[in-house]
C-alpha positions as a printed Julia matrix, in Angstrom:
313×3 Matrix{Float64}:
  23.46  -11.55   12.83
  22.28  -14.37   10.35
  24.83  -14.37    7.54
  23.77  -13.87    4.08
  25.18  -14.77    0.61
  27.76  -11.73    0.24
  25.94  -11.8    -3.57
  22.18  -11.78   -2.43
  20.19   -8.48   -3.57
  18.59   -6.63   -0.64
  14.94   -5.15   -1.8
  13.39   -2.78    0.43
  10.04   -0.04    0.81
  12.46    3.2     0.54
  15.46    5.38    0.9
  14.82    5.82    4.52
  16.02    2.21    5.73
  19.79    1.94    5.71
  19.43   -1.8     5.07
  23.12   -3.22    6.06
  24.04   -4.68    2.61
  26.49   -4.53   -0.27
  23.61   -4.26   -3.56
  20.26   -2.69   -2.31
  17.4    -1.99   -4.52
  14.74    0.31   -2.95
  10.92   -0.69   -4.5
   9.08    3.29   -4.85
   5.5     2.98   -5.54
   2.34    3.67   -3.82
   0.33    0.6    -5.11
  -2.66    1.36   -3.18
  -2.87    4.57   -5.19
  -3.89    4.6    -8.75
  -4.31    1.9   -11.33
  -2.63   -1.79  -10.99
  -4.5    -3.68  -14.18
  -3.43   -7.54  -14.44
  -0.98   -6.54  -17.74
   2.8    -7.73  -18.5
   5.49   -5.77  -16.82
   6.27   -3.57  -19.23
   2.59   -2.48  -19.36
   2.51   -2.0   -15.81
   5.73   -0.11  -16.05
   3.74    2.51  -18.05
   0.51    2.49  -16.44
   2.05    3.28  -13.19
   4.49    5.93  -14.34
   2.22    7.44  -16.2
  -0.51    7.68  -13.05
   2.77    9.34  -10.89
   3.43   11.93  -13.41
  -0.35   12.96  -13.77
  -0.76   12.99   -9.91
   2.57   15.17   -9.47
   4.34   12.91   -6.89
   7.27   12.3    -9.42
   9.55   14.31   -7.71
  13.09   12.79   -8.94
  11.05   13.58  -12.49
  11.97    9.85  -13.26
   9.26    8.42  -14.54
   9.32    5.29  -16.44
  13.14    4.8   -16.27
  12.8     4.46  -12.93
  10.14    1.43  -13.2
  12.34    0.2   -16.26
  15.57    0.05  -13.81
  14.43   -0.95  -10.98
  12.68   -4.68  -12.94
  16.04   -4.78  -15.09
  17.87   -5.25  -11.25
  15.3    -7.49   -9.78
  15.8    -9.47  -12.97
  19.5    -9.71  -13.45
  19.6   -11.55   -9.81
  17.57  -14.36  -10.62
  20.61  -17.04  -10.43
  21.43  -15.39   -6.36
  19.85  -14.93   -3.31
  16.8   -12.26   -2.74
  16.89  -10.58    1.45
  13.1    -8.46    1.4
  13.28   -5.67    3.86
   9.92   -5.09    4.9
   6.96   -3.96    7.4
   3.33   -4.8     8.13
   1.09   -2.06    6.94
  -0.39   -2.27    3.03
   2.05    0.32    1.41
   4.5    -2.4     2.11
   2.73   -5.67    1.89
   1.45   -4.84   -1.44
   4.89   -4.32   -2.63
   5.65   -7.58   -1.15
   3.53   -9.6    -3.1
   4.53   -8.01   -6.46
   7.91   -8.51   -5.74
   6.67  -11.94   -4.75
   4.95  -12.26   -7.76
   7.94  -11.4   -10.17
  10.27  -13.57   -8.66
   7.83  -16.37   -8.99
   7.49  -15.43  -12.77
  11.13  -15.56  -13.42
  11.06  -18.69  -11.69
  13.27  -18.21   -8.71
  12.32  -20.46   -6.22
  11.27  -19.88   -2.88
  13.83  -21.22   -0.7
  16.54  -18.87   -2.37
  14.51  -15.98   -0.72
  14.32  -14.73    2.51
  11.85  -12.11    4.31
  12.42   -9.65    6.87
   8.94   -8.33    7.96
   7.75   -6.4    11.21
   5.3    -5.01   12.75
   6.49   -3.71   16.28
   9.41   -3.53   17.9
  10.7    -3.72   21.29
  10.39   -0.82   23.26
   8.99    1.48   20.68
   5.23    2.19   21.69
   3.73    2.99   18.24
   6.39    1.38   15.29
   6.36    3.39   12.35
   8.61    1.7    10.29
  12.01    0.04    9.61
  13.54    3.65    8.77
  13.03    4.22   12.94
  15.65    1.44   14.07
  18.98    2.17   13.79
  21.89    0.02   12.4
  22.64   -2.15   14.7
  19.08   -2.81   14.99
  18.43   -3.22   11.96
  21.13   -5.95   11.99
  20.07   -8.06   14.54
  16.58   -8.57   12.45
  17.65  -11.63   10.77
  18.42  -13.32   13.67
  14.76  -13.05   15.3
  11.59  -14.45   14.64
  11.14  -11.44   11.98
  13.37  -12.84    9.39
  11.94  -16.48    7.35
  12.98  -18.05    4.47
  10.09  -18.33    2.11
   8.18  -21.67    1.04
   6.4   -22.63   -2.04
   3.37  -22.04   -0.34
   4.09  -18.47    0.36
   5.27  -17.96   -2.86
   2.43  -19.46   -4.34
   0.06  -16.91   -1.77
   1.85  -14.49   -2.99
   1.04  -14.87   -6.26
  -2.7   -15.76   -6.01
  -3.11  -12.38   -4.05
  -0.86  -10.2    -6.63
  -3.84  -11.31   -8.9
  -6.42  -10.54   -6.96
  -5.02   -7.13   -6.17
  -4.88   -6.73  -10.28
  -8.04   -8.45  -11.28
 -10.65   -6.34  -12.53
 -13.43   -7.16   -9.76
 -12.61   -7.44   -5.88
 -13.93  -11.05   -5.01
 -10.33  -12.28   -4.5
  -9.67   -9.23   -2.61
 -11.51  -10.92    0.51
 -10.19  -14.58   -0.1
  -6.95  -12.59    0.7
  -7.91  -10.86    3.69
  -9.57  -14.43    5.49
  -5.77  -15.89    4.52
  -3.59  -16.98    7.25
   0.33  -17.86    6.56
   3.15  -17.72    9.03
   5.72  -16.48    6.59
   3.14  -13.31    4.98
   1.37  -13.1     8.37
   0.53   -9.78    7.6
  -1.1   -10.08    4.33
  -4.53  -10.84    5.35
  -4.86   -7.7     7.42
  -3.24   -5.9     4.64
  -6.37   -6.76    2.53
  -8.61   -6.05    5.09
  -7.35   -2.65    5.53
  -7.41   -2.28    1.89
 -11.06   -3.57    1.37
 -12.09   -0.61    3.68
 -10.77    2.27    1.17
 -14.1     1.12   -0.77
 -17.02    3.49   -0.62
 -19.11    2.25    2.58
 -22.3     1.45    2.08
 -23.09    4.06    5.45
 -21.54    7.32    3.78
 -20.26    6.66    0.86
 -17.25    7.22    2.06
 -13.8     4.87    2.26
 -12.24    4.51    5.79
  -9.53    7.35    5.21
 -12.33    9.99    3.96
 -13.9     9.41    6.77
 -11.02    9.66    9.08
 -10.03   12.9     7.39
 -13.39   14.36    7.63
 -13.5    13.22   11.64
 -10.26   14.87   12.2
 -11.71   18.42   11.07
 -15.21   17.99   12.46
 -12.91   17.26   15.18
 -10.85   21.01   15.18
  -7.84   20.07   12.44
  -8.04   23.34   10.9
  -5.17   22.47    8.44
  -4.71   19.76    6.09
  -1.56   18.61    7.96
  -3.15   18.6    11.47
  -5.9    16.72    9.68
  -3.46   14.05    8.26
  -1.69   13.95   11.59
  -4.47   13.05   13.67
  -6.2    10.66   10.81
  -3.22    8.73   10.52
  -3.14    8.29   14.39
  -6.02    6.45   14.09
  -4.04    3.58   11.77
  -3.27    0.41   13.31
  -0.84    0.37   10.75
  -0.12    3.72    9.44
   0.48    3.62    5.75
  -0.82    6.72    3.57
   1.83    9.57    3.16
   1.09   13.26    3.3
   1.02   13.9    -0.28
  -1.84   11.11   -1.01
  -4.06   12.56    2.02
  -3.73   15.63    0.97
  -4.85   15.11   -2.49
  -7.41   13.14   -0.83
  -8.45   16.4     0.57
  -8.83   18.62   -2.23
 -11.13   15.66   -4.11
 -13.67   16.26   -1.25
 -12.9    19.9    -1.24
 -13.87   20.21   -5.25
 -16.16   17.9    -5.66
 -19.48   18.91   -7.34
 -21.11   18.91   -4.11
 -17.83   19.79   -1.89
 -17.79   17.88    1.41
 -14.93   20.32    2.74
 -13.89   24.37    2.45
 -10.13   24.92    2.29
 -10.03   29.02    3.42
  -9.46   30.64    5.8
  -8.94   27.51    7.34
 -10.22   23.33    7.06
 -14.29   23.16    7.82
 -16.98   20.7     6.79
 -18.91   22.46    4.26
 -22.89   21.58    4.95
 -23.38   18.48    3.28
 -19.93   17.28    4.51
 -21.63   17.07    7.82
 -24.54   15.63    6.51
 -21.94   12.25    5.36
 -20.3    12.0     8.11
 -23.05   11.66    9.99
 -24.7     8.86    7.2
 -27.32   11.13    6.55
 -26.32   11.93    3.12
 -24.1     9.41    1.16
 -20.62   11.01   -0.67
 -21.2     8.74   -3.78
 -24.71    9.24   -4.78
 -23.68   13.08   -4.19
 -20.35   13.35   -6.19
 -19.97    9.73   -8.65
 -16.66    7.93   -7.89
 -14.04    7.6   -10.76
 -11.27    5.5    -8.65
  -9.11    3.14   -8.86
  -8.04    0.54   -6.68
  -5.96   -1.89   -7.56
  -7.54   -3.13  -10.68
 -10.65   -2.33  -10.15
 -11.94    0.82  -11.88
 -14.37    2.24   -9.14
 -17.56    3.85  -10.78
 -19.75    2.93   -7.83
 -20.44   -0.86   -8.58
 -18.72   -1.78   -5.28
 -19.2    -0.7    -1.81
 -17.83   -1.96    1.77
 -20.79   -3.13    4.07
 -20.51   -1.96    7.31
 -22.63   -4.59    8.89
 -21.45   -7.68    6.9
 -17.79   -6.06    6.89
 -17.34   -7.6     3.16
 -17.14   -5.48    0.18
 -20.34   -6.25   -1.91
 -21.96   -5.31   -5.25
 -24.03   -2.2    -5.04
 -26.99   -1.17   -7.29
């Protein structure tokens, strides 16, 4: 195993990785969920604990002391070395780039941080995430192709796509996506992936609606047979149960609902009708979204033929 500074703070997606270090700090937010405007910290801080609360996935009821502890950490190790702990799918590369981001804007520089990022790994067929290796796998990481120490370019990346993620329109979003860097090599896909959550221009729908919908037009007669079998169909799985689910009951109490709930998971009528892009879920039911920071009132749609997310009306 590569030997880090005994001082250097580990950061890493969540409780579930037993990262093998002396100072860990676990990063817990959904950033694909909810509103990320381009504000200071402390803004953001707010913003973000304030969206948790509302959506009732603050379950350690910590609210904005977590946010307000976890930035005091990441900020008192700005003189030492910074390990990231980290996988491939968006939930993970999004908090990679804010982290990124942060670091950049208390001016740590790059080559005093290092980043452990997979994908795969060997001999598991479908890798769901660093919380599936065990210790001494986990150690051998920095030793392998997985672990890099950061340049200024990444940094730099990082930073240009933290504010495109945070800008108020998407054009940045697919400048991202077309990006190619060995250090964040899994950024660009990231932000493809992402780009897709935006209302299609066939349905209305984003990619996971339309999974969801697929998977119970398909026989899921329960929302978490229906979030099983959606997220099988993730390269990179990366939406938890609580966020599909929620997903669900939008669609299920919409104005014109797209789903019925009892006695068990059905398309209603018109839920056939869009997934079968002969009705379209937007022009149906609005869209009052956000995504990043963009505040999605149906001005932007993914393009299914051009596979670019373009301006709609």
């Amino acid at each position: 195993m590569t030997e880090f500074d005994p001082t250097a703070l580990h950061v890493s997606n969540g409780d579930a990785t037993d990262v093998p270090a002396e100072q860990v700090l676990y990063w817990r937010d959904s950033l694909h969920e909810g509103p990320v405007p381009a504000v200071g910290p402390e803004e953001l801080r707010r913003v973000r604990a304030d969206f948790l609360v509302e959506s009732g996935v603050d379950d350690r009821a910590e609210g904005l002391a977590m946010f307000a502890e976890r930035d005091q950490t990441l900020e008192a190790a700005k003189d030492r070395e910074y390990v990231l702990w980290f996988e491939a799918d968006l939930y993970d590369q999004l908090q990679i780039i804010q982290i990124l981001d942060r670091l950049a804007g208390l001016g740590v520089p790059a080559e005093r941080i290092t980043l452990i990022c997979i994908g795969e790994y060997p001999g598991i067929a479908r890798f769901g995430g660093l919380g599936e290796l065990t210790a001494a796998q986990l150690r051998e990481l920095p030793a392998t192709n997985a672990c890099a120490r950061l340049t200024p370019a990444a940094l730099e990346l990082a930073q240009v796509a933290w504010a495109a993620f945070c800008a108020p329109t998407p054009e940045g979003v697919a400048a991202t996506a077309a990006t190619r860097n060995g250090e964040l090599r899994f950024l660009g896909e990231a932000f493809d992936r992402l780009s897709r959550e935006y209302p299609s221009t066939r349905d209305g729908l984003s990619l996971t609606e339309r999974r969801v919908l697929a998977a119970i037009a398909g026989g899921a007669e329960d929302a978490g047979t229906a979030f099983v079998r959606a997220a099988a169909r993730e390269t990179r799985p990366y939406l938890g149960d609580t966020w599909c689910f929620a997903m669900m009951e939008r669609m299920a109490r919409a104005t014109v609902p797209l789903l019925e709930a009892a006695p068990s998971l059905r398309l209603t009528p018109a839920g056939a009708e869009v997934l079968a892009g002969r009705a379209d879920h937007v022009t149906l039911n609005g869209i009052d979204r956000w995504i990043g920071g963009v505040h999605l009132r149906g001005d932007w749609r993914w393009d299914e033929g051009m596979e670019t997310l373009v301006r709609s009306g």
